[in-house]
Coordinates of C-alpha atoms and ligand atoms in Angstrom, one line a residue:
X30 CA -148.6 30.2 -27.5
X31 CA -148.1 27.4 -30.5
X32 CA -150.4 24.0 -29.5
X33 CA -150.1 20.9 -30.8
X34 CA -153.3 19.0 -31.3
X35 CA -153.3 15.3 -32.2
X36 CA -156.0 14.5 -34.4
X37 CA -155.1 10.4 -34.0
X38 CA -158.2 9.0 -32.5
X39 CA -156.1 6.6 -29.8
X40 CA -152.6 5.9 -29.5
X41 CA -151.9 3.5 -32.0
X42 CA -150.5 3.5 -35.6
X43 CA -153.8 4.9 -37.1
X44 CA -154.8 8.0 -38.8
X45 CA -151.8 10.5 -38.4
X46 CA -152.3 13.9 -38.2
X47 CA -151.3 16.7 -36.0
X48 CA -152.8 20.4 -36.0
X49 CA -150.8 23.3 -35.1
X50 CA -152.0 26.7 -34.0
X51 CA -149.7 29.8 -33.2
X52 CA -152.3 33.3 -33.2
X53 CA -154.1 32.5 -36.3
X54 CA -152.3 30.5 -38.1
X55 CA -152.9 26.8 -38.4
X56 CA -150.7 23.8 -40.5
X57 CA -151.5 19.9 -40.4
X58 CA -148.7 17.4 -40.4
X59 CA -150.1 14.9 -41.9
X60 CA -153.6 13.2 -43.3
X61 CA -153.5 10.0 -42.7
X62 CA -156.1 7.1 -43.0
X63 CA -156.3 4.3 -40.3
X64 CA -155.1 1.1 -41.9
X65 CA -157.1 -1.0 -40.4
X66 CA -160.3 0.7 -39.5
X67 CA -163.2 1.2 -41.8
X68 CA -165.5 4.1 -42.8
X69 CA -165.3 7.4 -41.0
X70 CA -164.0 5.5 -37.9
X71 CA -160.7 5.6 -40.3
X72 CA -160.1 9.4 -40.6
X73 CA -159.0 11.4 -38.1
X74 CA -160.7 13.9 -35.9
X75 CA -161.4 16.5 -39.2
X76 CA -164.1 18.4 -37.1
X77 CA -161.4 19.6 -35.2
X78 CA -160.2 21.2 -38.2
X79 CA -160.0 25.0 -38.6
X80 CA -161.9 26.2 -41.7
X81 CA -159.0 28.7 -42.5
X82 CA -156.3 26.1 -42.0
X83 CA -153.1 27.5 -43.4
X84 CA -151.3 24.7 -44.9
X85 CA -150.8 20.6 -44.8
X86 CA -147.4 19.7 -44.8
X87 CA -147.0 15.5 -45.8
X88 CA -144.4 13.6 -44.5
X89 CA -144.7 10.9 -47.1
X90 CA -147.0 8.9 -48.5
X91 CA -147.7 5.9 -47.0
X92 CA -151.8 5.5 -46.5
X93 CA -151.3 5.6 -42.5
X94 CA -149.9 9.6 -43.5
X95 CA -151.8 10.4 -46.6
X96 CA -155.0 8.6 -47.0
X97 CA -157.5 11.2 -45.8
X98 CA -155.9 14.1 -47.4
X99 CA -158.5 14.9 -49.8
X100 CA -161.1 15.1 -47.0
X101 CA -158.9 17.7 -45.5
X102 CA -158.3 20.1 -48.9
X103 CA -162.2 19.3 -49.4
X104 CA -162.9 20.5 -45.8
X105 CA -160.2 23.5 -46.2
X106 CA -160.4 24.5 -49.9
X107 CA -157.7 27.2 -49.0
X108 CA -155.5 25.4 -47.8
X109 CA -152.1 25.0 -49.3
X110 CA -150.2 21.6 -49.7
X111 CA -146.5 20.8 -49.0
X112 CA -144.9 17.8 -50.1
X113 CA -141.6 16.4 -51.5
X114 CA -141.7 15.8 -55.4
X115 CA -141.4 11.9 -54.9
X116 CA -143.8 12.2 -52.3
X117 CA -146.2 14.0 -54.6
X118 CA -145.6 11.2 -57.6
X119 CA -146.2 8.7 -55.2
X120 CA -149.1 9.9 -53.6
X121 CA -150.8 10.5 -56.6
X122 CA -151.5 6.8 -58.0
X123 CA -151.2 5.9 -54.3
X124 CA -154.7 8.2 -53.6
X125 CA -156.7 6.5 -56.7
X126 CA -155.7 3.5 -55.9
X127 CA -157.9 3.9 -52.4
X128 CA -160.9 5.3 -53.8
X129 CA -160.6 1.8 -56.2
X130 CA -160.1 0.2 -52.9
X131 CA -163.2 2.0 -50.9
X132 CA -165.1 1.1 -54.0
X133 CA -164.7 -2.5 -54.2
X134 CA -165.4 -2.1 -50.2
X135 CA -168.7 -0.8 -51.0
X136 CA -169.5 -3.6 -53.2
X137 CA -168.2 -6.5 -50.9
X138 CA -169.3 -5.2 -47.6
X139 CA -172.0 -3.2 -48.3
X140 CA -170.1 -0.4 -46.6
X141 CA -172.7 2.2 -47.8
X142 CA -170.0 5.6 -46.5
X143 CA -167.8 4.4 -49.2
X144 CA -165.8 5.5 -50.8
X145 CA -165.2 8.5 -48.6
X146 CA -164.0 10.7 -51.8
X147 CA -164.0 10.1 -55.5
X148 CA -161.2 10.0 -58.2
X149 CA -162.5 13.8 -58.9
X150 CA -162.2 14.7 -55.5
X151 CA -158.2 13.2 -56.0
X152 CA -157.6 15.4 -59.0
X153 CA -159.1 18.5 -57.5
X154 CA -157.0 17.6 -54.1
X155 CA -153.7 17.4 -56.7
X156 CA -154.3 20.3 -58.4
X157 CA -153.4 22.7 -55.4
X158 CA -150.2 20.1 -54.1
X159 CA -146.4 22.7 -54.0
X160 CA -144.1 20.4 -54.0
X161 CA -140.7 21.4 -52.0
X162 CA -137.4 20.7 -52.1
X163 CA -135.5 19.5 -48.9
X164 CA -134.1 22.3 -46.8
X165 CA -136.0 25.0 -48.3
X166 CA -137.3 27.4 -45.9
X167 CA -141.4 27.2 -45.8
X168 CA -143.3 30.4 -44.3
X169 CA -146.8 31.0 -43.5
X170 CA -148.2 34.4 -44.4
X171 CA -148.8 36.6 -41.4
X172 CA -147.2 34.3 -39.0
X173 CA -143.9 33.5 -37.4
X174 CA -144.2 29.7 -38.5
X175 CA -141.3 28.4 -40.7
X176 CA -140.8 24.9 -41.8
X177 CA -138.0 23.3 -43.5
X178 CA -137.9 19.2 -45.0
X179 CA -135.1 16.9 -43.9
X180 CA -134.4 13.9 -45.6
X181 CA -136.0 10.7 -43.5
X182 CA -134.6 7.9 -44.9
X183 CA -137.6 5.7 -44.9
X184 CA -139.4 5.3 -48.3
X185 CA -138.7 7.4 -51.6
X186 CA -139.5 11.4 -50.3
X187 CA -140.5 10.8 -46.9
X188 CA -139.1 13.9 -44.9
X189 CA -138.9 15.4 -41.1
X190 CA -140.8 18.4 -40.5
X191 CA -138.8 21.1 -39.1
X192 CA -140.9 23.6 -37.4
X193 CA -139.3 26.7 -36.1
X194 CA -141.5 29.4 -34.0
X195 CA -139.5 33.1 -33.7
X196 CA -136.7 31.1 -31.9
X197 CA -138.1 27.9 -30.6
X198 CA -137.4 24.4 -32.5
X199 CA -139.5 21.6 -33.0
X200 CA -139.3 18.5 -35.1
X201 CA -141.5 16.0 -36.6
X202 CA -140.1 12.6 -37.4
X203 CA -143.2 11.2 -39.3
X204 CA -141.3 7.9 -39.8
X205 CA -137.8 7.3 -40.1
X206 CA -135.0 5.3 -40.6
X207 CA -131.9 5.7 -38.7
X208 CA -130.1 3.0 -40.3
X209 CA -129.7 1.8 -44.2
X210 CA -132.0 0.0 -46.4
X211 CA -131.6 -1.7 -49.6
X212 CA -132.3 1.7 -51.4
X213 CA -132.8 4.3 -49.1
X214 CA -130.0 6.0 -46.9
X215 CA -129.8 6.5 -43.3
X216 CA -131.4 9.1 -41.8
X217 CA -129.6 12.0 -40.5
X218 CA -131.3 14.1 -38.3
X219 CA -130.8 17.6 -38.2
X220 CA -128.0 18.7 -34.9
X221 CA -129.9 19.3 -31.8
X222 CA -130.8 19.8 -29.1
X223 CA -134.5 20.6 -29.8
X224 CA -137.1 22.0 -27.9
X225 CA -139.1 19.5 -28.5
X226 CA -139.0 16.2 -30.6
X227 CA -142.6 14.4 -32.1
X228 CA -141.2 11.0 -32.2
X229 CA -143.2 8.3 -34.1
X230 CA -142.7 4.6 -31.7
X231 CA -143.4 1.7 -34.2
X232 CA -140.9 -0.1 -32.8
X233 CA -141.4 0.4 -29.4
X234 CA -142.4 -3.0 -28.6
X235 CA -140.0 -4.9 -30.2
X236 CA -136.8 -5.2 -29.0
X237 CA -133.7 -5.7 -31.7
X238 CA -131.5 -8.8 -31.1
X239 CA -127.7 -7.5 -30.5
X240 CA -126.5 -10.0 -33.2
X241 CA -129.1 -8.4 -35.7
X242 CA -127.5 -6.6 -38.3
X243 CA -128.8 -5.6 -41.9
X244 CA -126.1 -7.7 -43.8
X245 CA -127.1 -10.8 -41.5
X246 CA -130.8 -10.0 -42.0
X247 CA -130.4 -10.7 -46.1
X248 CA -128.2 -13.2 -46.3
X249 CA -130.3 -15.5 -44.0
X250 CA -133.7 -14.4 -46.4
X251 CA -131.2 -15.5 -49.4
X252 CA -130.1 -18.5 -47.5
X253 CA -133.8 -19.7 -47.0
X254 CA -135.0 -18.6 -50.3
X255 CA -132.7 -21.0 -52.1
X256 CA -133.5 -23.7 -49.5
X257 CA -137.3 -23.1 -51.1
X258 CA -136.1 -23.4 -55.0
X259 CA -133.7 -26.7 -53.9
X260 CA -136.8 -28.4 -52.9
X261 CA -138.6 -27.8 -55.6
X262 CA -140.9 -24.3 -54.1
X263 CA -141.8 -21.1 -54.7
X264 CA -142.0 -18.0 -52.3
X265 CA -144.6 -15.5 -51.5
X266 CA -143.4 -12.4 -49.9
X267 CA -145.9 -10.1 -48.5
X268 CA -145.3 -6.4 -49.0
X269 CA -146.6 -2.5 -49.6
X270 CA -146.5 -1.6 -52.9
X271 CA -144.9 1.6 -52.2
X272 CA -141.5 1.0 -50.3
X273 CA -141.1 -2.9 -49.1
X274 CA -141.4 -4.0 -53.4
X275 CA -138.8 -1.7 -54.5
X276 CA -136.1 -2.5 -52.0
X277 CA -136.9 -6.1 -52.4
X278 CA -136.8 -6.1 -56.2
X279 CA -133.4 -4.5 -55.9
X280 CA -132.0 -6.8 -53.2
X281 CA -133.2 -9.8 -54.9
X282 CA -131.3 -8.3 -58.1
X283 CA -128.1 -7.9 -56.6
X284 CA -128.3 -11.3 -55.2
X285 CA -129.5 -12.6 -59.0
X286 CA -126.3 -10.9 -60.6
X287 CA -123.5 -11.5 -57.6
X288 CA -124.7 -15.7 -57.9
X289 CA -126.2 -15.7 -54.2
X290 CA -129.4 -16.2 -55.9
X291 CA -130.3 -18.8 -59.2
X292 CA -132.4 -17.4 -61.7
X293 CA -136.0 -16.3 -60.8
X294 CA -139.0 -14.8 -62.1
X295 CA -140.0 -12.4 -59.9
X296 CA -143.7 -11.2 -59.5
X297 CA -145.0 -7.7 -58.4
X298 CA -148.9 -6.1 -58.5
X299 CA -149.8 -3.8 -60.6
X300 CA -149.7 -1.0 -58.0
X301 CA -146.2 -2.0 -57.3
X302 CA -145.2 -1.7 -60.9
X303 CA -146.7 2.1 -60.7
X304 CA -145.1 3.3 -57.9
X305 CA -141.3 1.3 -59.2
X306 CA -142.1 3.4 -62.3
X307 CA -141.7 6.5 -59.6
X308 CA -138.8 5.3 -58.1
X309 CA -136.7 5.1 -61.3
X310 CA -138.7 8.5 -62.7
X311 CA -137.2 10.3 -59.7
X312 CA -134.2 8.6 -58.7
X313 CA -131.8 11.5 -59.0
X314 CA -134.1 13.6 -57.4
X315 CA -134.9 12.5 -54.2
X316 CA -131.8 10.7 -51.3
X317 CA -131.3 6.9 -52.7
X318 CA -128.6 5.0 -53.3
X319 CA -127.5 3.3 -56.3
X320 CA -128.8 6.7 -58.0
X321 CA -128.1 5.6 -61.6
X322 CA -129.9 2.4 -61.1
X323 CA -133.2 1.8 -63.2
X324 CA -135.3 -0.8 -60.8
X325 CA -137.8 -2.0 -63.6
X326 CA -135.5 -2.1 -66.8
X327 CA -132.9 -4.0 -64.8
X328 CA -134.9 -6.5 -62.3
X329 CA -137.7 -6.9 -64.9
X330 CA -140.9 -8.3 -63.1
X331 CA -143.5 -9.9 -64.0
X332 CA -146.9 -8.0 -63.2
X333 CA -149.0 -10.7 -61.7
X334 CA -152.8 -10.1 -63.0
X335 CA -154.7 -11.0 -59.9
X336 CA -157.5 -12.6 -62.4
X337 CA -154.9 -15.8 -63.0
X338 CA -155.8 -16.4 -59.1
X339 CA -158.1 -18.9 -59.2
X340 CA -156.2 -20.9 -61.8
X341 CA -152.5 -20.4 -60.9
X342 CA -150.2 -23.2 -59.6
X343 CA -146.9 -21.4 -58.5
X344 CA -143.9 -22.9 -60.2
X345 CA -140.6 -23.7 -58.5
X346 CA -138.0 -20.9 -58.3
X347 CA -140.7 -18.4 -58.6
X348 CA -141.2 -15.6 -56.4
X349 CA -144.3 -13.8 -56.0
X350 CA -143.4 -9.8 -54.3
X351 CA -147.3 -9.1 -53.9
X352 CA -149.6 -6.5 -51.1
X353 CA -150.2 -5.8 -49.3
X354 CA -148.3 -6.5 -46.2
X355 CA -150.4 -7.2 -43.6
X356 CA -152.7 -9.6 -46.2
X357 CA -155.8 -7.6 -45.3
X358 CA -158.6 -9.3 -47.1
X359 CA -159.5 -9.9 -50.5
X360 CA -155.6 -8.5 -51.5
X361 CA -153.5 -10.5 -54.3
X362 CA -151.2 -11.8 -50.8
X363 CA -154.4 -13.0 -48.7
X364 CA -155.6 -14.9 -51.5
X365 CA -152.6 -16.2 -52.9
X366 CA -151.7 -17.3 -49.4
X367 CA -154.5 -19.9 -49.4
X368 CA -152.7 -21.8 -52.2
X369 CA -149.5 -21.8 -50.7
X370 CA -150.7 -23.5 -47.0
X371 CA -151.1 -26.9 -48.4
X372 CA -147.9 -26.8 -50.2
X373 CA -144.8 -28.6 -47.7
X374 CA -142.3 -27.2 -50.6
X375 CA -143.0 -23.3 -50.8
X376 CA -142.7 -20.6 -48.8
X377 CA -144.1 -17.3 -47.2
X378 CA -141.2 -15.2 -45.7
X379 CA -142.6 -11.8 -44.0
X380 CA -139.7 -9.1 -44.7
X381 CA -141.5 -6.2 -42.8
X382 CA -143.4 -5.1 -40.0
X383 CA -146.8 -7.0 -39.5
X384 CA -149.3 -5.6 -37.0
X385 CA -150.2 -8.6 -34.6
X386 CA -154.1 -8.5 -35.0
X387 CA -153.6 -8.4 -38.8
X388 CA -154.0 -11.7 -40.9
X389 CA -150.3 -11.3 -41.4
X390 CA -150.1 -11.0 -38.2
X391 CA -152.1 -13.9 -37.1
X392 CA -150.4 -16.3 -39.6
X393 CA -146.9 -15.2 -38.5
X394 CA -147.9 -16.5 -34.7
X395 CA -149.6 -19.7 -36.1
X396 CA -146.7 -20.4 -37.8
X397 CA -145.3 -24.0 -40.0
X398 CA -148.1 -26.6 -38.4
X399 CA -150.5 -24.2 -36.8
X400 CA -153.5 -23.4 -38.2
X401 CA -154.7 -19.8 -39.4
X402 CA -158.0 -18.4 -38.5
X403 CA -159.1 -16.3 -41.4
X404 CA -162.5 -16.3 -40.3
X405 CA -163.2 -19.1 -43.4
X406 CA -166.6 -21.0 -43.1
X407 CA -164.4 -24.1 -42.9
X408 CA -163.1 -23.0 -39.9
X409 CA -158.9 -22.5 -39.5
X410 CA -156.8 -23.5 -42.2
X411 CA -153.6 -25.9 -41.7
X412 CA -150.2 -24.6 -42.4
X413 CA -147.8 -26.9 -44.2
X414 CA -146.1 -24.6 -45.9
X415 CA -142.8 -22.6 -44.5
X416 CA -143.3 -19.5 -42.4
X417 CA -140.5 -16.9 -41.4
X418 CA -140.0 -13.4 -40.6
X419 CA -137.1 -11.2 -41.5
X420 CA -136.6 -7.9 -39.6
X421 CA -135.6 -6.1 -42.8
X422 CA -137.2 -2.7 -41.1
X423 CA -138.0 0.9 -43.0
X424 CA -138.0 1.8 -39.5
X425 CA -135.7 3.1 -36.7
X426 CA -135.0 0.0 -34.1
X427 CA -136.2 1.0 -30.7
X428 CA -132.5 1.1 -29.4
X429 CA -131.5 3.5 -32.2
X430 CA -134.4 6.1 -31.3
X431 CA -133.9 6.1 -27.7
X432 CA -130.0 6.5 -28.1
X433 CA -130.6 9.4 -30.6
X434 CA -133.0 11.1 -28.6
X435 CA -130.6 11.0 -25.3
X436 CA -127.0 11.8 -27.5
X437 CA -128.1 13.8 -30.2
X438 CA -131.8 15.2 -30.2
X439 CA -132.1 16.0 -26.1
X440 CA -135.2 17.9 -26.4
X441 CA -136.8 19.5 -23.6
X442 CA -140.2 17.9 -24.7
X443 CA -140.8 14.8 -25.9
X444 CA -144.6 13.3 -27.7
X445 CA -144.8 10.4 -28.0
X446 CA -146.8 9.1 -31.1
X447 CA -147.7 6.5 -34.3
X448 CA -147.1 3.4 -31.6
X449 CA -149.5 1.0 -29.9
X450 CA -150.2 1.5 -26.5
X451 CA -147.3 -1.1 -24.9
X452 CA -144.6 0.6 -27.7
X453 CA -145.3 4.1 -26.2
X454 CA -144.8 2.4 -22.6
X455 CA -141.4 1.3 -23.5
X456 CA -140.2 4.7 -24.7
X457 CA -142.1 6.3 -21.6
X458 CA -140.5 4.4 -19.1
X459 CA -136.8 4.1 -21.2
X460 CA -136.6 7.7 -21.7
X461 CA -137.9 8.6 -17.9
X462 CA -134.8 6.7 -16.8
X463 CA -132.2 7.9 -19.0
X464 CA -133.3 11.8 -19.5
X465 CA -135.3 12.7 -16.4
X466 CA -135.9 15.9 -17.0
X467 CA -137.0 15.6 -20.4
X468 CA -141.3 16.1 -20.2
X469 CA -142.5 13.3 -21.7
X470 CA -146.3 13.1 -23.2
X471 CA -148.9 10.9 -25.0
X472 CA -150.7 13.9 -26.7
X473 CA -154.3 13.1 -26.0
X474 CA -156.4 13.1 -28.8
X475 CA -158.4 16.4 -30.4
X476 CA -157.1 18.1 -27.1
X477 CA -154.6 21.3 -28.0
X478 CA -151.1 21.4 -25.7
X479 CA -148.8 23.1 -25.4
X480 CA -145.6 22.3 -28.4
X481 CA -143.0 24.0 -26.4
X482 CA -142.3 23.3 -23.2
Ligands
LIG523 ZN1 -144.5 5.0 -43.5
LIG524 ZN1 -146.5 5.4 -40.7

């Protein structure tokens, strides 16, 4: 019998990571790191973890996917590694960029487990990395596991895990985009139906206006953006480095050249800059559109040194693309928030998802004459400046899934994962009513199941 085992610690978007078994064998999807947890209460359930584990296969590299896979090739030293080559180049920076984080952790909070691995422990975990091209069959020795990559659509690389036992089909969404992006293509999901589908939810909780559509979606951030420079501001978009900057950059750029946007100088971190520098290294290599087009010689950013902070006074018609998304404290966009708040003229426009407990989060509810509580010793701060969200998504609306699931997918077995508690409801109760006998199941965590119905 193949299990599944989910090695989240609760439903939520936290540390993904899913063991299989089938006999002896053993493969990982993902190692992810809880975004906003801390310590060892970030990583997922690595006890469970079978010395002898076969391979890790990594969907992409967002943190929430890849952030605790050096613990796992330290834990597993035979182990091999599976990735797409963007997903490799990205993860790369993307790992020593966290142990910089965890170190600056230790400093500020005293956090004495940090960092949870070093920059040698990084370069050792690289070293055994195969990358794999989409579509190519994967095989585990002495088992009847094969695994093959499908595009995802989400960031540069990301992939769905295929995972075929003698004739039984599975597949793993990680996370996915059904529709298009500035950059990245839509998804499109390998013909069903499946056995069974392991569906991430992010969306779950949100439902998607009928009137929304992508093209509507920019040209209202354009519209409001130049509303900022006419009155003499500057905007502050909150975003991941990896994903979020690059299809901004480029949609900004478009708008720059086509007149829907004045001239700007646009600002990105120094991460961003790194992983852009991916983006336009493998831009032929990995599904994009506008193939031939070089982000960083054509948009050219500034990289905003995050030591100017304490002296800068943002200038009109600037725009400042910094992390990280969901302003987690002591990033460039929580403390170059604070100067913004007081300022009637500019603007902070969220163009992503923002978890609701997150400072991002918290200012998006407070909103244009609220007040934020950052936990400051002078107690919330006002909010004069302009505050908007556009749904400009890297993930699969709600609507889309369920319809792809019930038209296209119709798997015997559905689990139901990376989604807060009321997102998985939705799809529970949804999918119960449209596709009632399709088994539906929160896969509870460090507890093996069953993968095939
Ligand atoms: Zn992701
Ligand atoms: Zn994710």
């Amino acid at each position: 019998m193949t299990t599944l085992t989910n090695l989240t610690r609760a439903p939520e978007i936290g540390a993904n990571s899913y063991l299989l078994r089938s006999g002896s064998a053993s493969v990982l999807l993902d190692a992810g790191m809880h975004p906003r947890m801390e310590g060892w209460a970030a990583t997922p359930l690595l006890d469970s973890l079978p010395k002898d584990l076969d391979a890790v296969i990594l969907s992409h590299a967002h943190h929430d996917h890849a952030g605790a896979l050096p613990l796992v090739t330290r834990a597993c030293p035979h182990t091999k590694v599976w990735m797409t080559s963007a997903t490799a180049a990205l993860s790369e920076p993307l790992l020593h960029n966290s142990v910089n984080v965890m170190t600056r952790q230790r400093r500020e909070t005293l956090q004495q487990e940090y960092p949870l691995y070093t920059h040698r422990g990084v370069d050792d975990c690289v070293l055994i990395w195969e990358t794999v091209p989409l579509q190519r069959p994967l095989t585990v020795a002495g088992s009847d596991f094969r695994f093959l990559l499908h595009d995802a659509g989400h960031v540069l690389g990301s992939a769905l895990t295929e995972i075929r036992v003698g004739e039984k089909r599975a597949l793993y969404t990680g996370d996915l985009n059904l529709a298009r992006q500035t950059l990245m293509i839509p998804c499109r999901p390998p013909e069903g139906p499946w056995d069974t589908v392991i569906m991430e939810t992010t969306r779950g909780a949100q439902p998607t206006p009928t009137a929304q559509s992508r093209d509507s979606l920019e040209n209202d951030l354009l519209e409001a953006i130049r509303q900022t420079f006419a009155r003499g501001g500057s905007v502050l978009m909150p975003v991941f480095a990896l994903g979020k900057t690059q299809e901004m950059l480029t949609l900004l750029h478009h708008a720059r050249m086509d007149g829907r946007l004045p001239p700007t100088t646009i600002y990105i971190g120094g991460l961003g800059r790194v992983l852009t520098e991916v983006y336009d290294r493998q831009r032929s290599l990995a599904p994009r559109q506008h193939a031939s087009f070089k982000i960083l010689p054509e948009v050219r950013p500034e990289t905003f040194d995050p030591r100017r902070l304490t002296t800068l006074r943002p200038k009109a018609g600037q725009i400042y693309l910094v992390s990280s998304g969901m302003m987690t404290p002591h990033t460039t966009s929580h403390t170059l928030a604070r100067l913004f708040f007081p300022r009637e003229n500019d603007s902070i426009f969220f163009v992503g998802f923002t978890e609701p407990s997150s400072p991002a989060g918290i200012l998006r509810t407070a909103g244009r004459g609220g007040a934020v509580d950052w936990g400051d010793p002078h107690g919330p701060l006002p909010i004069r400046c302009e505050i908007r969200h556009f749904d400009l998504t890297a993930h699969a609306t709600r609507e889309d899934l369920a319809d792809w699931i019930c038209t296209q997918a119709r798997p015997k077995k559905l689990f139901l994962v990376h989604g807060d508690p009321e997102a998985q409801e939705w799809f529970r109760q949804t999918l119960a009513l449209r596709r009632p006998e399709m088994i539906i199941q929160q896969p509870p965590p460090g507890q093996p199941v069953p993968l095939f119905p």
